[in-house]
Short mmCIF file of C-alpha atoms and ligand atoms in Angstrom, two decimals:
data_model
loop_
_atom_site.label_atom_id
_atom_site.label_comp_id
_atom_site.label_asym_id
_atom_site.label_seq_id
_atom_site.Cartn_x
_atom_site.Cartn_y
_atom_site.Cartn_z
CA UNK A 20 0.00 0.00 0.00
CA UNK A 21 0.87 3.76 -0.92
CA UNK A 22 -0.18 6.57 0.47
CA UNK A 23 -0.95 9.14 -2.56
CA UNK A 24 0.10 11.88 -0.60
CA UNK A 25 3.69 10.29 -0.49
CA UNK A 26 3.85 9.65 -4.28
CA UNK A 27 3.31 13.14 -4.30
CA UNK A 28 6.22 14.25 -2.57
CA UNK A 29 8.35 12.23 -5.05
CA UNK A 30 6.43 13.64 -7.99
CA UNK A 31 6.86 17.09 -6.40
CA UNK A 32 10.51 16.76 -5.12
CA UNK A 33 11.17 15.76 -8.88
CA UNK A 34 9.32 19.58 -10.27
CA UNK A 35 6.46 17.04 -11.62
CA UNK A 36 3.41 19.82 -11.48
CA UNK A 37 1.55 19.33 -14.64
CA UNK A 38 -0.94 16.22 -15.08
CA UNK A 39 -3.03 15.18 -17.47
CA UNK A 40 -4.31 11.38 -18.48
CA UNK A 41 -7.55 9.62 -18.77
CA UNK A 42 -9.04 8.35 -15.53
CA UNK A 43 -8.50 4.51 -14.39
CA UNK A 44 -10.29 2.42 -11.39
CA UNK A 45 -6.82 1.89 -9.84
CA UNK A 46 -5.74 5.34 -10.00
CA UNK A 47 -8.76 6.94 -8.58
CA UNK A 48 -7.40 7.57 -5.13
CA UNK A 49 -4.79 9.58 -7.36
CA UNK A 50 -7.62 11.31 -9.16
CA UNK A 51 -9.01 12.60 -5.66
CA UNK A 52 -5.61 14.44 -5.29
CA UNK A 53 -5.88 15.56 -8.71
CA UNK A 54 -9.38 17.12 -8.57
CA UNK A 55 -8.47 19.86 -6.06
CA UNK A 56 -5.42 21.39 -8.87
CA UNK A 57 -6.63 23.79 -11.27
CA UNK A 58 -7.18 23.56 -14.93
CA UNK A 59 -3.82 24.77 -15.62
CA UNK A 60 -1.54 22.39 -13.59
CA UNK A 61 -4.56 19.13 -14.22
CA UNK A 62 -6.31 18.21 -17.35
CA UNK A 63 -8.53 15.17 -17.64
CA UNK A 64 -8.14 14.51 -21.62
CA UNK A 65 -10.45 12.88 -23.86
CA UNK A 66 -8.24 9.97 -24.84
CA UNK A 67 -3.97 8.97 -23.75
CA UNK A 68 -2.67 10.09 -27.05
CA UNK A 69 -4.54 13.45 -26.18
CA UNK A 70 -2.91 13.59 -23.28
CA UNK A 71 0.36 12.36 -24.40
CA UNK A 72 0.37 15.21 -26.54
CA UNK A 73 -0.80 17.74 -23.93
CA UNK A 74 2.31 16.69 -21.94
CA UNK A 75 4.69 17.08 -25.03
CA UNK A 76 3.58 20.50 -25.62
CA UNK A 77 3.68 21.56 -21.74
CA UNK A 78 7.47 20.22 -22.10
CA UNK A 79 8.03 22.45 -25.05
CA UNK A 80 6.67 25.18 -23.23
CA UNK A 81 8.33 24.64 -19.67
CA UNK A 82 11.33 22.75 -20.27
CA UNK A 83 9.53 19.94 -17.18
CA UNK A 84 8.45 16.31 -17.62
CA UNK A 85 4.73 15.72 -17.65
CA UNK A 86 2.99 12.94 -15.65
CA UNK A 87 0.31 11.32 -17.58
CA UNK A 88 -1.76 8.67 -16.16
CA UNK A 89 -3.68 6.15 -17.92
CA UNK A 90 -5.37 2.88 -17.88
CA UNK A 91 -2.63 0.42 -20.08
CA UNK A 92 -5.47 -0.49 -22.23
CA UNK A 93 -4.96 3.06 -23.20
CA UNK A 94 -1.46 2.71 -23.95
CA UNK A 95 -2.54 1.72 -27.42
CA UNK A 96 -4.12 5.67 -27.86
CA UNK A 97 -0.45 6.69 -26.31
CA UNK A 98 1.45 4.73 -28.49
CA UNK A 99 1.40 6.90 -31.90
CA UNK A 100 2.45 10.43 -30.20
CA UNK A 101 5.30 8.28 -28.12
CA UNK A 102 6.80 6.33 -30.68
CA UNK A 103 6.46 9.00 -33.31
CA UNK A 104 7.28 12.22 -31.81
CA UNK A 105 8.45 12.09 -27.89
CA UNK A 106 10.49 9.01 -28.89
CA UNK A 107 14.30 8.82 -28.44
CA UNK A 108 15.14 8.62 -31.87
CA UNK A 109 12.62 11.32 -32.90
CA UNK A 110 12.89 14.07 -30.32
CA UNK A 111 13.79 12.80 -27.28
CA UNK A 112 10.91 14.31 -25.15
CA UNK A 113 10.94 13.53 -21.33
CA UNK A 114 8.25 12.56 -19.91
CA UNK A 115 6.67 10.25 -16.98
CA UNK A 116 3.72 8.18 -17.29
CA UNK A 117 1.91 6.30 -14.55
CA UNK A 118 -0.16 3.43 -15.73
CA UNK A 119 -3.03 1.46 -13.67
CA UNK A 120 -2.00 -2.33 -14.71
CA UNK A 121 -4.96 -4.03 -15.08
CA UNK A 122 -4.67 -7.49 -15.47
CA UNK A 123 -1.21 -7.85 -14.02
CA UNK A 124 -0.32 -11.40 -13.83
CA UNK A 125 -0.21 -10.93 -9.81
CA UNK A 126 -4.29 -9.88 -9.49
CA UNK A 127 -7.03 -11.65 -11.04
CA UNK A 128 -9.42 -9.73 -13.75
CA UNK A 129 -11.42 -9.68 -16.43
CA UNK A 130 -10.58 -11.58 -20.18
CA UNK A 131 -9.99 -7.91 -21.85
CA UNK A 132 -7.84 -7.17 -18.90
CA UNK A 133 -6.15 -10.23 -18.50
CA UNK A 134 -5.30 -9.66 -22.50
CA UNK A 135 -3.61 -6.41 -22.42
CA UNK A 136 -2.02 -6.80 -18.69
CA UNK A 137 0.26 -9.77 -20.02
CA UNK A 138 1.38 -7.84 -22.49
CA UNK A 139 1.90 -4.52 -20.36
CA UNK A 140 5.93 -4.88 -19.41
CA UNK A 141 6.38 -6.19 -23.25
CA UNK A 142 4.88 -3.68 -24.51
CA UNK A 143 7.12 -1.14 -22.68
CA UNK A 144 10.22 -2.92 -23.07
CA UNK A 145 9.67 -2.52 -27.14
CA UNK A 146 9.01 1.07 -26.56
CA UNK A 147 11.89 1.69 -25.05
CA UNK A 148 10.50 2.78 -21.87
CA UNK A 149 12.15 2.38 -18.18
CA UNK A 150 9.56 1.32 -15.67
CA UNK A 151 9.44 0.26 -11.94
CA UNK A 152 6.23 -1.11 -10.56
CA UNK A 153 4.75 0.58 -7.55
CA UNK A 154 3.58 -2.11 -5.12
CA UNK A 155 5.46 -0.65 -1.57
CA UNK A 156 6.16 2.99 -0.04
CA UNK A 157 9.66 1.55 -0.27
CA UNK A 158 9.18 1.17 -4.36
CA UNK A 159 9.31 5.03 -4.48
CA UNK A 160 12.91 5.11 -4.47
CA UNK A 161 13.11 3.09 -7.28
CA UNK A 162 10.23 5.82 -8.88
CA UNK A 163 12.68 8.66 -7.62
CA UNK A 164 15.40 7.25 -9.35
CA UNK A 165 13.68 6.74 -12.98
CA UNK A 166 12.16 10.14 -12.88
CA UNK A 167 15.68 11.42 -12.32
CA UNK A 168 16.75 9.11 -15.77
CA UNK A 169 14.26 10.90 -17.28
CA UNK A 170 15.50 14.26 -17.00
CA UNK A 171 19.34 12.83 -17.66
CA UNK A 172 18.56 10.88 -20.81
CA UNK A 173 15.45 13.00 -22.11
CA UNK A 174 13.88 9.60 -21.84
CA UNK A 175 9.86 8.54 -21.56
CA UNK A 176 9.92 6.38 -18.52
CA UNK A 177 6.59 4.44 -16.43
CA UNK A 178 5.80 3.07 -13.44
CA UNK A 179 2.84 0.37 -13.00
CA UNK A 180 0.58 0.37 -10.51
CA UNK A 181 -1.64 -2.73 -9.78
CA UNK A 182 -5.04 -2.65 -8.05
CA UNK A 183 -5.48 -1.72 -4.05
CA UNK A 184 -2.28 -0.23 -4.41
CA UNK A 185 -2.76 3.88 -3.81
CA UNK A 186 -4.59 5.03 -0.33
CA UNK A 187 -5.82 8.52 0.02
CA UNK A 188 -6.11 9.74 3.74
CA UNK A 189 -9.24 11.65 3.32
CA UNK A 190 -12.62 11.11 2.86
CA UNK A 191 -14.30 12.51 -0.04
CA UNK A 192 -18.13 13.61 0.60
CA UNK A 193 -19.42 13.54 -3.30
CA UNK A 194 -21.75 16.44 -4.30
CA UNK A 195 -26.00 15.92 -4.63
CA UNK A 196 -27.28 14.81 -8.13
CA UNK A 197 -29.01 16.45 -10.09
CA UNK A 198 -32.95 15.33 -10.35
CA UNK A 199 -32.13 13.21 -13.82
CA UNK A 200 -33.20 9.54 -14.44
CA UNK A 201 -30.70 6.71 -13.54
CA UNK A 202 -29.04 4.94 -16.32
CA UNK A 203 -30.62 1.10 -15.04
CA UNK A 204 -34.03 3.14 -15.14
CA UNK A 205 -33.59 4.41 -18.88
CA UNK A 206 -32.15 0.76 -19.92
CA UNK A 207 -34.81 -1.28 -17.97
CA UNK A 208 -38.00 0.75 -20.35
CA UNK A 209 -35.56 0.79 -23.38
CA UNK A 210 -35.28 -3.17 -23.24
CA UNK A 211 -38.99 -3.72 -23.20
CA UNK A 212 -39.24 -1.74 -26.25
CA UNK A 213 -36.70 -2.36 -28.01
CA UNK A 214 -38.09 -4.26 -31.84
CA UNK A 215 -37.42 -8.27 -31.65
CA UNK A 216 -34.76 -8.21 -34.74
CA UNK A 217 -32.37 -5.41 -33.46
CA UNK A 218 -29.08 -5.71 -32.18
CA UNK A 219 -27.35 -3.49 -29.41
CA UNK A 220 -23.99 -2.64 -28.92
CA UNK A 221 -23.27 -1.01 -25.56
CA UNK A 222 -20.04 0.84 -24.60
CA UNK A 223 -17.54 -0.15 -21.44
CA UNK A 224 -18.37 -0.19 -18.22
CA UNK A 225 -21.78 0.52 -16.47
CA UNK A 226 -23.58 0.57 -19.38
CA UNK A 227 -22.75 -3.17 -20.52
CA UNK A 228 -23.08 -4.45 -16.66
CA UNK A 229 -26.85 -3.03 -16.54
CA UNK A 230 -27.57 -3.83 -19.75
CA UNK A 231 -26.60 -7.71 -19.44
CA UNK A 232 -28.43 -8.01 -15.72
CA UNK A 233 -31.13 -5.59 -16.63
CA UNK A 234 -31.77 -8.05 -19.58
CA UNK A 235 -31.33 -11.15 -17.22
CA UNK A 236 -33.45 -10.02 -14.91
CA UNK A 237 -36.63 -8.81 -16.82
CA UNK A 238 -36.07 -12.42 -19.48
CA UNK A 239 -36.25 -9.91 -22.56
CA UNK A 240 -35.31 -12.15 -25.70
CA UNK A 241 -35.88 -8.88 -27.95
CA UNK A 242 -32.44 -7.33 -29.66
CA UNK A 243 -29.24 -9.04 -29.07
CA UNK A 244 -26.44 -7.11 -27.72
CA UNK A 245 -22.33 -7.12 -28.19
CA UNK A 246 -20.99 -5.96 -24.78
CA UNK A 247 -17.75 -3.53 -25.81
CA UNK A 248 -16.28 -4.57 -22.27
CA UNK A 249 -13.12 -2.88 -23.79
CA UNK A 250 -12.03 -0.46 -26.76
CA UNK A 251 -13.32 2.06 -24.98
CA UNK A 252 -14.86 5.15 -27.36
CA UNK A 253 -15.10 2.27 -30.26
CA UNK A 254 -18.85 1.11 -29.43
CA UNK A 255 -20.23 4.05 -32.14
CA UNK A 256 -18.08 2.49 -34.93
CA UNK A 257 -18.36 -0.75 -34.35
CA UNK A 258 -22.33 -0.31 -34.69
CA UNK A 259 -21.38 1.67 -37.79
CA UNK A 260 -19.67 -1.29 -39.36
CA UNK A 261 -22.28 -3.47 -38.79
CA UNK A 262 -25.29 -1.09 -39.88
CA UNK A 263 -23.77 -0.43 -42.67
CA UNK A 264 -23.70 -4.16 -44.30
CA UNK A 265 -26.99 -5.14 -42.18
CA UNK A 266 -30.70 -4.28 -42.93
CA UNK A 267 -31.56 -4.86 -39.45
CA UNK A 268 -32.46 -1.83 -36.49
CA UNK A 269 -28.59 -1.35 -34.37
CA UNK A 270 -28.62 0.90 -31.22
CA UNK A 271 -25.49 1.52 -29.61
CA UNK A 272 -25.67 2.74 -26.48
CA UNK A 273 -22.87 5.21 -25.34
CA UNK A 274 -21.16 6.92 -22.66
CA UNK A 275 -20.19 10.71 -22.84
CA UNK A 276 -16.67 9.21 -21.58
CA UNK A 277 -16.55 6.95 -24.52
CA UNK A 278 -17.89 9.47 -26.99
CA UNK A 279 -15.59 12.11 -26.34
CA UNK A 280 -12.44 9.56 -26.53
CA UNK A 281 -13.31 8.98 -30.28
CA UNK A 282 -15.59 12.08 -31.40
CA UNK A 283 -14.45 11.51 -34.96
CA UNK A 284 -16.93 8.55 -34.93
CA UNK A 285 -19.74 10.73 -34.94
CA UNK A 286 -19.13 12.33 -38.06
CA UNK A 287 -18.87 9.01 -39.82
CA UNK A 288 -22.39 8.34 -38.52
CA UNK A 289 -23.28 11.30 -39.92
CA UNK A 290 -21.72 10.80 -43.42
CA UNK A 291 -22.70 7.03 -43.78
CA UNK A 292 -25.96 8.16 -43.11
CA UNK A 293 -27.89 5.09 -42.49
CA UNK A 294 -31.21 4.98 -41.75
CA UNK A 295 -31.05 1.77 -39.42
CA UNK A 296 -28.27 3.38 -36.67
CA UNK A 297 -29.17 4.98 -33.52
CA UNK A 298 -26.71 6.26 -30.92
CA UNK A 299 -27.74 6.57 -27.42
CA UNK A 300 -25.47 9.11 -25.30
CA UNK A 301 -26.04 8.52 -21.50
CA UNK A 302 -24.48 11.80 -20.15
CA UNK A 303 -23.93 11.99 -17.03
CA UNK A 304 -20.77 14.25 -17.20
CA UNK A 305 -18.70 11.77 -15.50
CA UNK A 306 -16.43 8.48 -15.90
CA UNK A 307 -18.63 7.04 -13.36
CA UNK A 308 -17.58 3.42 -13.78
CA UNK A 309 -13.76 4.42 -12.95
CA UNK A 310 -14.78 6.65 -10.02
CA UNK A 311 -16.93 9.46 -11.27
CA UNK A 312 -14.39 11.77 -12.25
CA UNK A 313 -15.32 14.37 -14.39
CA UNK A 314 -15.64 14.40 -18.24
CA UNK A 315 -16.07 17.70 -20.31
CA UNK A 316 -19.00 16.54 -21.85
CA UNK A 317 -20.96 19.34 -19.87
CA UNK A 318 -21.96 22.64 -21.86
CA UNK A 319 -21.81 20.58 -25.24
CA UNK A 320 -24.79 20.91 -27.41
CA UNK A 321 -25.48 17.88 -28.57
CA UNK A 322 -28.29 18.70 -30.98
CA UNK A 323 -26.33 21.09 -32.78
CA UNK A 324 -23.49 18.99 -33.07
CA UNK A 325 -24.65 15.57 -34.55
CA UNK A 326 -26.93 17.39 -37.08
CA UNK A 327 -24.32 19.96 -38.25
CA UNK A 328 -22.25 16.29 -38.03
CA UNK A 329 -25.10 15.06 -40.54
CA UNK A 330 -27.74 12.96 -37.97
CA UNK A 331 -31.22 13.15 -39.14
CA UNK A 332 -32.76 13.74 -36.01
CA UNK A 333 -32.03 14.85 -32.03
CA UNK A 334 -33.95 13.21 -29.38
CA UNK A 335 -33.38 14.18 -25.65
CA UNK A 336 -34.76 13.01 -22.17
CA UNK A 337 -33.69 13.81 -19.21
CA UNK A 338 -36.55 12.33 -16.42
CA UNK A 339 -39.11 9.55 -16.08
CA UNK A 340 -41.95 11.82 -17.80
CA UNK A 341 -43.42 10.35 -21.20
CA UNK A 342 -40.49 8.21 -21.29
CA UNK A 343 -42.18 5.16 -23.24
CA UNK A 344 -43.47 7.68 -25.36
CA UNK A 345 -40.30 9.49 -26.17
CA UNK A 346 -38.73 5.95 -26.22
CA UNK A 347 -40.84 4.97 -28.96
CA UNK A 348 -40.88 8.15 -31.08
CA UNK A 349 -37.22 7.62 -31.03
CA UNK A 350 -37.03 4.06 -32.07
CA UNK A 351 -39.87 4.37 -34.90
CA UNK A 352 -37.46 7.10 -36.04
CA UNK A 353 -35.14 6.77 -39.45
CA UNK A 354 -31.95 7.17 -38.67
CA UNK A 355 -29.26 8.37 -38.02
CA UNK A 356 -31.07 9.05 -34.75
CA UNK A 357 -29.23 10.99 -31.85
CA UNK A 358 -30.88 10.56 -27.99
CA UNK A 359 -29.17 12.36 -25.38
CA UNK A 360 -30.25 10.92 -22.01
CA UNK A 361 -29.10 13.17 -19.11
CA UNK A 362 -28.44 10.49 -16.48
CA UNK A 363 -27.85 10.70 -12.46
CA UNK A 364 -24.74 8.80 -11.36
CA UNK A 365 -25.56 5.41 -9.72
CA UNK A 366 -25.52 2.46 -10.23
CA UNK A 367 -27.32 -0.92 -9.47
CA UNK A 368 -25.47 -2.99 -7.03
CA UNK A 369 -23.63 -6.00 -7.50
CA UNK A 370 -23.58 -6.00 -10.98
CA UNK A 371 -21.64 -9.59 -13.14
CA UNK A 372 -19.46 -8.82 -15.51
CA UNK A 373 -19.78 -10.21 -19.00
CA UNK A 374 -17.69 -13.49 -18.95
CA UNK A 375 -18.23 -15.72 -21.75
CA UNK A 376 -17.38 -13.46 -24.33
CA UNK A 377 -17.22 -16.13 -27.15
CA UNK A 378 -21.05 -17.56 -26.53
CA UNK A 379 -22.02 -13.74 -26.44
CA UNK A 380 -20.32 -12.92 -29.37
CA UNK A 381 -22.12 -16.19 -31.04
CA UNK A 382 -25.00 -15.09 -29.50
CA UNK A 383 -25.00 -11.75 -31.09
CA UNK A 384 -24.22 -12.86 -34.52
CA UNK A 385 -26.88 -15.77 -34.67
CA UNK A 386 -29.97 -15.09 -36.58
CA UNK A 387 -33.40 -15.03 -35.39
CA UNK A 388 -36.10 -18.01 -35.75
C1 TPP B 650 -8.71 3.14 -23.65
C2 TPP B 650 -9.29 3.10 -22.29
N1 TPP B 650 -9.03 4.09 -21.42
C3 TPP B 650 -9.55 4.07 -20.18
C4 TPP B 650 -10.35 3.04 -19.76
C5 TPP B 650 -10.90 2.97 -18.35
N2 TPP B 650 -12.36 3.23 -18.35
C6 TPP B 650 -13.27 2.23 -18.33
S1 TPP B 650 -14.84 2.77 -18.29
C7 TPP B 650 -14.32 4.38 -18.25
C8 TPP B 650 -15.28 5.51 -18.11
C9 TPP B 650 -16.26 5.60 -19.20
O1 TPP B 650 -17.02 6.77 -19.06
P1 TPP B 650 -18.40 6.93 -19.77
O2 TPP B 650 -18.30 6.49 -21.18
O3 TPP B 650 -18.88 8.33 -19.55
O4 TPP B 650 -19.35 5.90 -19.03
P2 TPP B 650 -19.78 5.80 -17.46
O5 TPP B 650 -18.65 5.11 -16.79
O6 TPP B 650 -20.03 7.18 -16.94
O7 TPP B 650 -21.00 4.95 -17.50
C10 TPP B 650 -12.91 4.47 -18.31
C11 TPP B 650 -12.14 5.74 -18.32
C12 TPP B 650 -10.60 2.02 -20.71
N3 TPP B 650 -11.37 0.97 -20.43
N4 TPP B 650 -10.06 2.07 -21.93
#
């Protein structure tokens, strides 16, 4: 166990006083730390190549190494602006990333996780990039002493961090939510709606957990669905590729998270133009399924986005009120259909995780009697 408060002092010892990343589950006692620095010293970015590239340009502008934090299934975003431009061999830009190691052969996880954490160290090791893992307080020397190769060698170095690792001393007392509907409440009416021959795609996190129990729970055999339990921001395209060679109704069902990690989707919906798509945004301005840390998904106007993008049509809901009706309006619409569904955080308990991904992804491709 680490204290984050310790870290700190290593980070801050070290003139590390700019961070930016995309929020992880293991980090988020790291995030709490983070939350309280303003906009200038901590960015949340849409996507790790984002904030790869954030970090890059603060080093051009200060002459000071970066810390960006990520998930390693977000290394892959990272890996174009390290290899390519902060690289050794290309211009030798210093900078320090801390990565939540999901799936580290030490912890059990999940099949996506299990995937990429094997991988994690390899991957690093072909990139060039130090590491030390971060399991102990005493492991912070070993953090001190890469951060300090860094600055020597103008070098990209890493440390891992595996789950229960980082402790923050404080409790956190979250702020009231806003009177919206719950995401479980939105999927639970949307399910009992949705036309027999459709197929869903749902995007990581929450949204695939409710969606699988939610469909358990109430037996609904209508629509098949493709959990996206990783490639996070990928659901949108995914549902693109398969609308476009399918007759059949395809919902995907976003986060605002996911959506702003790969905006440029959207504007392939909008050009493909297909009648049969329609994209669900639950926004509830937050990576809730990480820890809740903000997105920047609030003050965007969705409407006039996806139709200036080239949607055919804007739906939005935001409570319980005519919500089969709007439901309905919205799926009898030709698409591409937008709905914007401004959602509380919270989440139904004890939610399974999609296991047998195989079967599901049979499931999902079988046709109907
Ligand atoms: C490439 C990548 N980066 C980060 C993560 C970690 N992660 C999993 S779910 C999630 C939050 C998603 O936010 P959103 O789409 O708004 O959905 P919510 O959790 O709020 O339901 C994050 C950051 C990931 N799985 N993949």
């Amino acid at each position: 166990m680490i204290l984050v408060n310790k870290l700190i002092e290593v980070l801050k010892k070290n003139k590390i006083e700019f961070f930016t990343g995309v929020p992880d589950s293991i980090l988020k006692n790291f995030s709490l730390y983070l939350e309280k620095l303003p906009k200038q010293m901590h960015v949340i970015a849409t996507n790790e190549g984002l904030a790869t590239s954030l970090g890059i340009g603060y080093y051009l502008s200060t002459k000071k190494i970066p810390c960006i934090y990520l998930q390693n299934s977000g290394l892959s975003n990272a890996i174009n602006p390290l290899i390519s431009i902060a690289n050794k061999a290309v211009y030798s830009i210093p900078l320090f990333l801390m990565i939540g190691w999901r799936g580290s052969p030490k912890k059990f996880d999940e099949p996506q996780h299990n995937a990429k954490g094997k991988i994690t160290t390899k991957l690093l090791k072909l990139l060039k990039i130090e590491y030390c893992i971060l399991r102990e307080e005493e492991d912070l020397k070993k953090l001190n002493k890469i951060i300090k190769t860094a600055k020597k060698n103008q070098s990209i170095v890493a440390c891992l961090v595996e789950k229960n690792t980082l402790k923050f001393g404080q409790i956190i007392n979250k702020k009231k939510e806003k009177n919206y509907i719950f995401r479980h409440e939105f999927i639970e009416e949307f399910l009992k709606l949705v036309p027999k021959k459709s197929k869903i795609i749902s995007t990581t996190g929450f949204t695939s957990r409710e969606l699988m129990d939610l469909r358990k729970k109430n037996k609904i055999k209508n629509g098949k669905d493709f959990y996206m339990v990783g490639g996070m921001g990928h659901s949108a395209s995914v549902a693109s590729g398969y609308a476009l060679h399918s007759k059949k109704k395809i919902f995907c069902l976003d986060g605002d998270g996911s959506i702003l990690m790969h905006m440029g989707a959207l504007r392939t919906i909008g050009y493909l133009k297909k009648k049969n798509l329609s994209h669900i945004l639950l926004n509830n301005n937050s990576h809730e399924s990480v820890g809740g840390q903000p997105t920047s998904a609030f003050g965007i106007d969705f409407k006039k986005l996806c139709i200036s993008l080239g949607y055919k049509n804007y739906f939005f809901i935001n409570n319980k009120k005519n919500l089969k009706i709007k439901i309905k309006s919205f799926i009898k619409s030709k698409g591409p259909s937008f709905l914007e569904v401004k959602i509380n955080n919270g989440s139904l308990k004890n939610l399974s995780r999609p296991k047998n991904l195989n079967k599901i992804k049979k499931n999902f491709m079988s046709t109907y009697d």
